Structures are given as C-alpha cells and as structure tokens.
Amino acid sequence: MVKADLYFLFGLLCLVCLRGVASQNPIFACDVEGNPTLASFDFCNRTLDVGSRVKDLVGRLTLQEKIGFLVNKAGAVPRLGIPSYEWWSEALHGVSYVGPGTHFSSLVPGATSFPQVILTAASFNTTLFTTIGKVVSTEARAMHNVGLAGLTFWSPNVNIFRDPRWGRGQETPGEDPLLSSKYGASYVSGLQEADELDKLKVAACCKHYTAYDIENWKGIQRFTFNAIVSKQDIEDTYNPPFKSCVVDGNVASVMCSFNQLRVLYNAQHYTKTPEEAAAISIKSGLDLDCGTFLSQHSLAAIQAGNLSEADVDRAISNNFATQMRLGFFDGNPRQLAFGKLGPSDVCTKANQDLALEAARQGIVLLKNSNGSLPLDSSSIDTLALIGPNINVTKTMIGNYEGTPCKYTTPLQGLTATSSNSKILAVPGCTDVACSANGFQLDAAKQAAAKADVTVLIVGADQSVEREGVDRTDLNLPGQQNVLVQEVTKAAKGLVVLVIMSGGPFDVSFAKDDDRVSAILWVGYPGEAGGAAIADILYGKYNPSGRLPVTWYPQSFVDKVPMTDMRMRPDPSTGYPGRTYRFYTGDVVYAFGDGLSYTDFNHELIQAPQVVSVFSRRRARLDQGCTSLDVAESWCRKLLFDVHLKVENIGSRAGGHTVFMYYTPPNVHNAPRKHLLGFEKLHLQPKATGKVVFGVDVCKDMSLADEAGNRKLALGSHVLHVGNLKHSLVIGV
C-alpha cells in the first residue's frame, strides 16, 4: 500500500441514487462569525500550520467521533462547529453528478462537459490537460460557494488501457505510461492549482492503484478477479502514472483499485471477521472508506485489540490535513480565496469554447484517400447522415458525466455547416445495439444512393462499454458492420466513416475498402462534439489528434484472454504481448497514428552519439555487464538534449505532435520501443519550428529488470522521430 501524510487511499466504491436539490449555503467548519466561541479552538486558527491545527482537532474528539471521519459521509460534531461533509464528488471531464457530493439545480443547471478523457489524451497537449483541469476546478469552486458541490473530486483515472475490451478504458489517457503520467500530473495540477504546498483549490484523486482494468468479462468480476502482475510490469507499465501523480502533480489523494487488494472481506474472504478487515485496511494505509464498513467495524476492531486508537488518529489526521489545505476549516469560503466565484463562472462562453477546442484537437483522422477530406460545401447538394450516433446527445459525454451546458449533436453541427446542402438523416438502427428489430437498412441505402456525400456515424455508447461492462469482441455492435458495408455499396458519392467510441474497433473491412474514402475516430467528444466533427469534416479545423491506444484486429481477442495481465510477449506459447511497446502481432491502426490535411517534415539538428558514465564502471562492463543499477549515485544528472526542426511543408496551417521514441538494447525483455517525449506545436504553411527534448538518461531511458529494479542498458540505443533514426551508445 502507498502511504503519504497528505493523501489517502479510498476504499470500497459504491454507487448511489442522485437527487436534485436547491441552492443552499456552502458547507464549512469554524464559522467564527456565527459562533464566536469557535475562535478559541486552535484548529480554527488560520495562522497556525496545518499539522498543529490537525493535532488540536484530533485531540478534541471522542473515539466514536473519530470513527465517524473514516467514511465518505463524514459525521458532524456540532459541539466543535463541524458539519457533516461528503467526500465523494467526481470531475473526470467536467463537474459530475456522479457521487452524492455534487448536485445541479436551477441556480447551476449544468457545467461544461469536456470530451471523455481518452479523446482529450489524443490531443497529446499537456497545456490543454492543465487548462481543462483549471476550468473544471473553477466551476467546482463556484458550485461549492453556493452549496452545490464539495471540494474533493475523485479524478483522474490514470490506469493503463491494457486491453481494448475494458469498459472503463474511455476514462483513461490510453495505453502509454508516459502519456498517462503526463496527463495525470497535468490535470491534477490544473484541478488543484496549489500555489502553496499547504493550499488547494480542490483536492484531486488519482485512481485506481494499481493494475485495474477489468469489469465483468465472461462472468469474471472486478470484485473477485485476482490480478497477477509481474514486478517488472508493475514497475515499468502500471505504476508510473501513479508515481507521476504524487511526485510531479502533488496529488492530494490516491484511490485503491478493484482487485484482490480491495473488497477483502465480503467478496475475497481474506479475513475471518469484518473487524480484522477494518483493522488490516487502516493499518495498511487506508484513510477513508467510500461506504460504511469502517464506521461499522472499527470500534469493534479496537475493542478486540486488532486496531489502536492511534491508528485511527493517523488516518483521520490525513483526511483533516486535506480539508485544512482546502480551507474547509477557515470559515465562510465566500470570504476566502476563490470566494468570488459563483454561478456566472460556470458554463461561460470561454469554457464552452475550450470544450469545443479540446474535441477538435483530439479527433483522429485515420484514413483520407486521395485527399477526399476536407469536404467542399459548395459542391455538395445532398448530404446523407446515416448511423445510430448521428443525433445523439448523452452518448457524446461518456460516463462519469455531468449535466452539460448544452449539446451540439453531429446532426446539428453538420446541418449548421452544410446550410446549402439538403440533409438526409437516417439512423439505420434505432440504437447502437443495431439489432434486427431496429434495422432500417433499405432507408439508409436509399439515402446514400441520392447523396453526393454519405457520412456514417457509428460506434458505441454506455450500453456497450462502461463501468461494470466489458466488451467481448472488437466488432462494431450488432448489425453496424452490415450497415456500413451495404450503405457503402449503395452510395453514389464519397463515403466517410465516423466512429464514436471509447475503445477501439476492428474496422479493417472499411480501412481496406477503397469505396470508404475517409475514417475518423471521435471518441466521446463532449457537449460540443457535433460542432467539432463538422469543423474537421469541412476543414474549418485541421485534424491533429493521434491514437492513444493500439487498434487490434478481432483475432487478438479471439486468442488472448482479458485476464492475462502480462505486457510482454511469450514466443513459446504464441502470446503476442500488449500495447505498442511489446505487441508483436498485426494491427488495424497503431498507437500514435493520425493524419492531417497538411504534411510535416522533421530534421535532426543536434543529438549526442555517445553518452558516457563514470569510468569506474568500466571493470563491470569488461566482465560482461549489460546494464547498471540506476539507484546508485553515479546516475544523477546524466542529461542530454535532442534538438529538432519541424517544417509544415503543406498548404494548410495545422497542429502537429512530435513523438520521440527510443529502442533500447535487447536486455531484460526490454520494450520494442518506448515513448521518451512528445511536444505539440502549431505551424502555418511553409513555417518551421524548433522542438527540444530534454532527456534525463537514468529516468527516461532506464528499464525495469525482471525483479522490478531500474537498470540502464549499456550499448546502442536508437532514437526515433517520424522517419528519422539516430543511434547513440551508452557506455562507460
């Protein structure tokens, strides 16, 4: 278990029914204005340090009162001026109504709903990640000031999207540890906006620690699944995003995961009694339970001698420290930092424009035969829109959603952009299940036969992939494959396939069909998704998104069980491995794939050819050493820079993500290649820009050995940027 003074591990996750409530005053402790006697308590004294205030507060509580602070619905202590506080709120991609700590009302009827995380991650824009976090926390604080939201938000989800069938993969930044790490740290920094170590705007929570990525696959449940993971995979794949959240993002909390480390009594039967389960959880570092288990069984655990009051003190001290940093014990929040925020700061035009921009930046153009896109509206008399997702609203915002400011559906977005064209809108299926009962193939084919351009918008929704639901295959749901193929055959003009989903699909049938001119993946694009799709299709915005996950063929899931947690391939059994770093099989589309309406060229300006470590290591190399332990002091401040020139050689302005990968020597079952860094820039036609990647050799280029220890491989390493390759030797 991970431990730290200023963050806590959350326990059993529960779902509750939500209700609408009217506006009320904000919830806070130490209302000295209303009750001047509270001023005598040190824990209400803002001039004291957090530790002193927490110590004073804990010392004033009875044991029963202390136990009430171990659960998400924390108890009230009226004699000390402390109201009940609800810890559970969510802000995965906007302030959410999931969790009882946040509600919408007539005063604040909605909040900005950004694209689902997987699409925002496809922008590969760390500045965007942080900016979204800042907007979300501003709206959260505004709602808190009118009594509609808490201050603790259980986001982001930084689990690795290991298997394409995972229902919650949509919530994550994808399959790459570096991207997930940078997303987590950036979003947390934006949410918390902590200019001082002991202050927080809101408290973020990185979840779910660790190696959690299964819901319910063929009857195997997350509550009972035993995730068997090697130390090597834990170190170099599953844990880096959590380390980055804590070290780089200074996240306020970490939530533990759904695997055999979690529901250890009721489902796992790890202990014989609930009291033993409560005791071992708290002693292992669990500070807060999303549920009532700890409030029900901690007292008995103490009475049985399994737990001490000091153990409870440590747990609630961490919780109180977080609340102190949030200003919860500083009196009326309207008179503190962020106190002027209110309903007018929610759903502002700037915030809604950012939601649109985020969707534009994330959308990925996967195929564009013969420059078919962008479309020319002046040459399109009739446009056919076909597919179950052509006019969806809630589908666009994914899960862990809130009520959005407004929706722009694909039909609305394309209608507004195609004002000179006749629109033929035919769903083809009544919903994404696209069953035989709701199949409208003939009407769809007739529309395509009349249209100059046919846009098919297909894919998934939360009935197909969500928390508690994994997919069993990678085909488009129901009859959607048939819909796409038959409409394509019947179409008179260009056919564009738009896929709305969290996870990937095997669309090789469309990729290989010359009659399908273009393919886009639009994720779950948020409240402004329809406008973003139209802007990309008609060239108002040049696509620059890149896939944050590998798109595997159906054959992958036919032979690889979802329960196999191994990242590395096993040639002896034919196991192909997982993610672009290790996978050895065929792909439909690769991690990082994505096209633009312009072209970019890369030129290497400067990079070292040799990186030398201290000569005292030479003897070990002479003895056949292939790697060195990076934990030793010699491996500090071993740095170099890679300088690149990037040129937009096309005729359109556009954004471009520069990826720098490296391939290490073949030791310790090293990755085939690994992302060292990425930078996004925007260039006008024929313009050039410079990108500098700073490389910390022992941090960025080290490997995990079979025992999970960090090693620096000696020998030839290859850096990759686009079509460029550069070899450098690390030696002694």
CSV table of N, CA, C and O in Angstrom, one decimal, residues 375 380-386 410-411 413-415 417-426 447-448 450-456 494 496 537-538:
chain,number,residue,atom,x,y,z
A,375,LEU,N,-14.2,18.3,-46.9
A,375,LEU,CA,-15.3,18.5,-47.8
A,375,LEU,C,-15.5,19.9,-48.3
A,375,LEU,O,-15.2,20.9,-47.5
A,380,ILE,N,-21.6,20.2,-52.6
A,380,ILE,CA,-22.5,19.1,-52.0
A,380,ILE,C,-23.9,19.6,-52.0
A,380,ILE,O,-24.3,20.5,-51.3
A,381,ASP,N,-24.7,19.1,-53.0
A,381,ASP,CA,-26.1,19.4,-53.0
A,381,ASP,C,-26.9,18.6,-51.9
A,381,ASP,O,-27.8,19.1,-51.3
A,382,THR,N,-26.5,17.3,-51.8
A,382,THR,CA,-27.2,16.4,-50.9
A,382,THR,C,-26.2,15.7,-50.0
A,382,THR,O,-25.3,15.1,-50.5
A,383,LEU,N,-26.5,15.8,-48.7
A,383,LEU,CA,-25.6,15.1,-47.7
A,383,LEU,C,-26.4,14.1,-46.9
A,383,LEU,O,-27.4,14.4,-46.4
A,384,ALA,N,-26.0,12.8,-47.0
A,384,ALA,CA,-26.7,11.8,-46.2
A,384,ALA,C,-25.9,11.5,-44.9
A,384,ALA,O,-24.7,11.3,-44.9
A,385,LEU,N,-26.7,11.6,-43.8
A,385,LEU,CA,-26.1,11.3,-42.5
A,385,LEU,C,-26.8,10.0,-42.0
A,385,LEU,O,-28.0,10.0,-41.8
A,386,ILE,N,-26.0,9.0,-41.8
A,386,ILE,CA,-26.5,7.6,-41.5
A,386,ILE,C,-25.8,7.0,-40.3
A,386,ILE,O,-24.6,7.2,-40.2
A,410,PRO,N,-24.1,15.7,-33.7
A,410,PRO,CA,-23.5,15.7,-35.1
A,410,PRO,C,-24.5,16.2,-36.1
A,410,PRO,O,-24.0,16.9,-37.0
A,411,LEU,N,-25.7,15.8,-36.0
A,411,LEU,CA,-26.7,16.3,-37.0
A,411,LEU,C,-26.8,17.8,-36.9
A,411,LEU,O,-26.8,18.5,-38.0
A,413,GLY,N,-24.5,20.0,-35.8
A,413,GLY,CA,-23.3,20.6,-36.2
A,413,GLY,C,-23.1,20.5,-37.7
A,413,GLY,O,-22.7,21.6,-38.4
A,414,LEU,N,-23.5,19.4,-38.4
A,414,LEU,CA,-23.3,19.3,-39.8
A,414,LEU,C,-24.4,20.1,-40.6
A,414,LEU,O,-24.2,20.6,-41.6
A,415,THR,N,-25.6,20.2,-40.0
A,415,THR,CA,-26.6,21.0,-40.6
A,415,THR,C,-26.3,22.4,-40.6
A,415,THR,O,-26.5,23.1,-41.6
A,417,THR,N,-23.2,23.7,-40.6
A,417,THR,CA,-22.1,23.9,-41.5
A,417,THR,C,-22.5,23.7,-43.0
A,417,THR,O,-21.9,24.2,-43.9
A,418,SER,N,-23.5,22.8,-43.2
A,418,SER,CA,-23.9,22.4,-44.6
A,418,SER,C,-25.2,23.1,-44.9
A,418,SER,O,-26.2,22.5,-45.5
A,419,SER,N,-25.3,24.4,-44.7
A,419,SER,CA,-26.5,25.2,-44.9
A,419,SER,C,-27.0,25.2,-46.3
A,419,SER,O,-28.2,25.4,-46.5
A,420,ASN,N,-26.1,25.0,-47.2
A,420,ASN,CA,-26.5,25.0,-48.6
A,420,ASN,C,-26.9,23.6,-49.2
A,420,ASN,O,-27.2,23.4,-50.3
A,421,SER,N,-26.8,22.6,-48.3
A,421,SER,CA,-27.0,21.2,-48.7
A,421,SER,C,-28.3,20.7,-48.2
A,421,SER,O,-28.7,21.0,-47.0
A,422,LYS,N,-28.9,19.8,-48.9
A,422,LYS,CA,-30.1,19.1,-48.4
A,422,LYS,C,-29.6,17.9,-47.5
A,422,LYS,O,-28.7,17.2,-47.9
A,423,ILE,N,-30.1,17.8,-46.3
A,423,ILE,CA,-29.7,16.8,-45.4
A,423,ILE,C,-30.7,15.6,-45.4
A,423,ILE,O,-31.9,15.8,-45.1
A,424,LEU,N,-30.2,14.4,-45.6
A,424,LEU,CA,-31.0,13.2,-45.5
A,424,LEU,C,-30.5,12.4,-44.2
A,424,LEU,O,-29.4,11.9,-44.3
A,425,ALA,N,-31.2,12.5,-43.2
A,425,ALA,CA,-30.8,11.9,-41.9
A,425,ALA,C,-31.6,10.6,-41.7
A,425,ALA,O,-32.8,10.6,-41.5
A,426,VAL,N,-30.8,9.5,-41.7
A,426,VAL,CA,-31.4,8.2,-41.5
A,426,VAL,C,-30.6,7.4,-40.5
A,426,VAL,O,-29.4,7.0,-40.8
A,447,ALA,N,-31.0,6.6,-49.0
A,447,ALA,CA,-30.5,8.0,-48.8
A,447,ALA,C,-29.0,8.1,-49.4
A,447,ALA,O,-28.7,9.1,-50.0
A,448,ALA,N,-28.2,7.0,-49.2
A,448,ALA,CA,-26.9,7.1,-49.7
A,448,ALA,C,-26.8,7.1,-51.2
A,448,ALA,O,-25.9,7.7,-51.8
A,450,LYS,N,-28.8,8.7,-53.1
A,450,LYS,CA,-29.1,10.0,-53.6
A,450,LYS,C,-28.1,11.1,-53.2
A,450,LYS,O,-28.2,12.2,-53.8
A,451,ALA,N,-27.2,10.8,-52.4
A,451,ALA,CA,-26.3,11.8,-51.8
A,451,ALA,C,-25.0,12.0,-52.5
A,451,ALA,O,-24.4,11.0,-53.0
A,452,ASP,N,-24.5,13.2,-52.5
A,452,ASP,CA,-23.2,13.4,-53.1
A,452,ASP,C,-22.1,13.0,-52.1
A,452,ASP,O,-21.0,12.5,-52.5
A,453,VAL,N,-22.4,13.1,-50.8
A,453,VAL,CA,-21.5,12.6,-49.8
A,453,VAL,C,-22.4,11.9,-48.7
A,453,VAL,O,-23.4,12.4,-48.3
A,454,THR,N,-21.9,10.7,-48.3
A,454,THR,CA,-22.5,10.0,-47.2
A,454,THR,C,-21.6,9.9,-46.0
A,454,THR,O,-20.4,9.5,-46.1
A,455,VAL,N,-22.1,10.4,-44.8
A,455,VAL,CA,-21.3,10.3,-43.6
A,455,VAL,C,-22.0,9.3,-42.7
A,455,VAL,O,-23.2,9.5,-42.3
A,456,LEU,N,-21.3,8.3,-42.4
A,456,LEU,CA,-21.8,7.2,-41.4
A,456,LEU,C,-21.2,7.5,-40.1
A,456,LEU,O,-20.0,7.6,-39.9
A,494,LEU,N,-18.9,10.1,-52.2
A,494,LEU,CA,-17.9,9.8,-51.2
A,494,LEU,C,-18.6,9.2,-49.9
A,494,LEU,O,-19.7,9.6,-49.6
A,496,VAL,N,-17.8,8.6,-45.9
A,496,VAL,CA,-16.9,9.0,-44.7
A,496,VAL,C,-17.4,8.2,-43.5
A,496,VAL,O,-18.6,8.3,-43.2
A,537,LEU,N,-14.6,17.8,-40.7
A,537,LEU,CA,-15.0,17.3,-42.0
A,537,LEU,C,-15.0,18.4,-43.0
A,537,LEU,O,-14.6,18.2,-44.2
A,538,TYR,N,-15.3,19.7,-42.7
A,538,TYR,CA,-15.3,20.7,-43.7
A,538,TYR,C,-14.1,21.6,-43.7
A,538,TYR,O,-14.0,22.6,-44.4
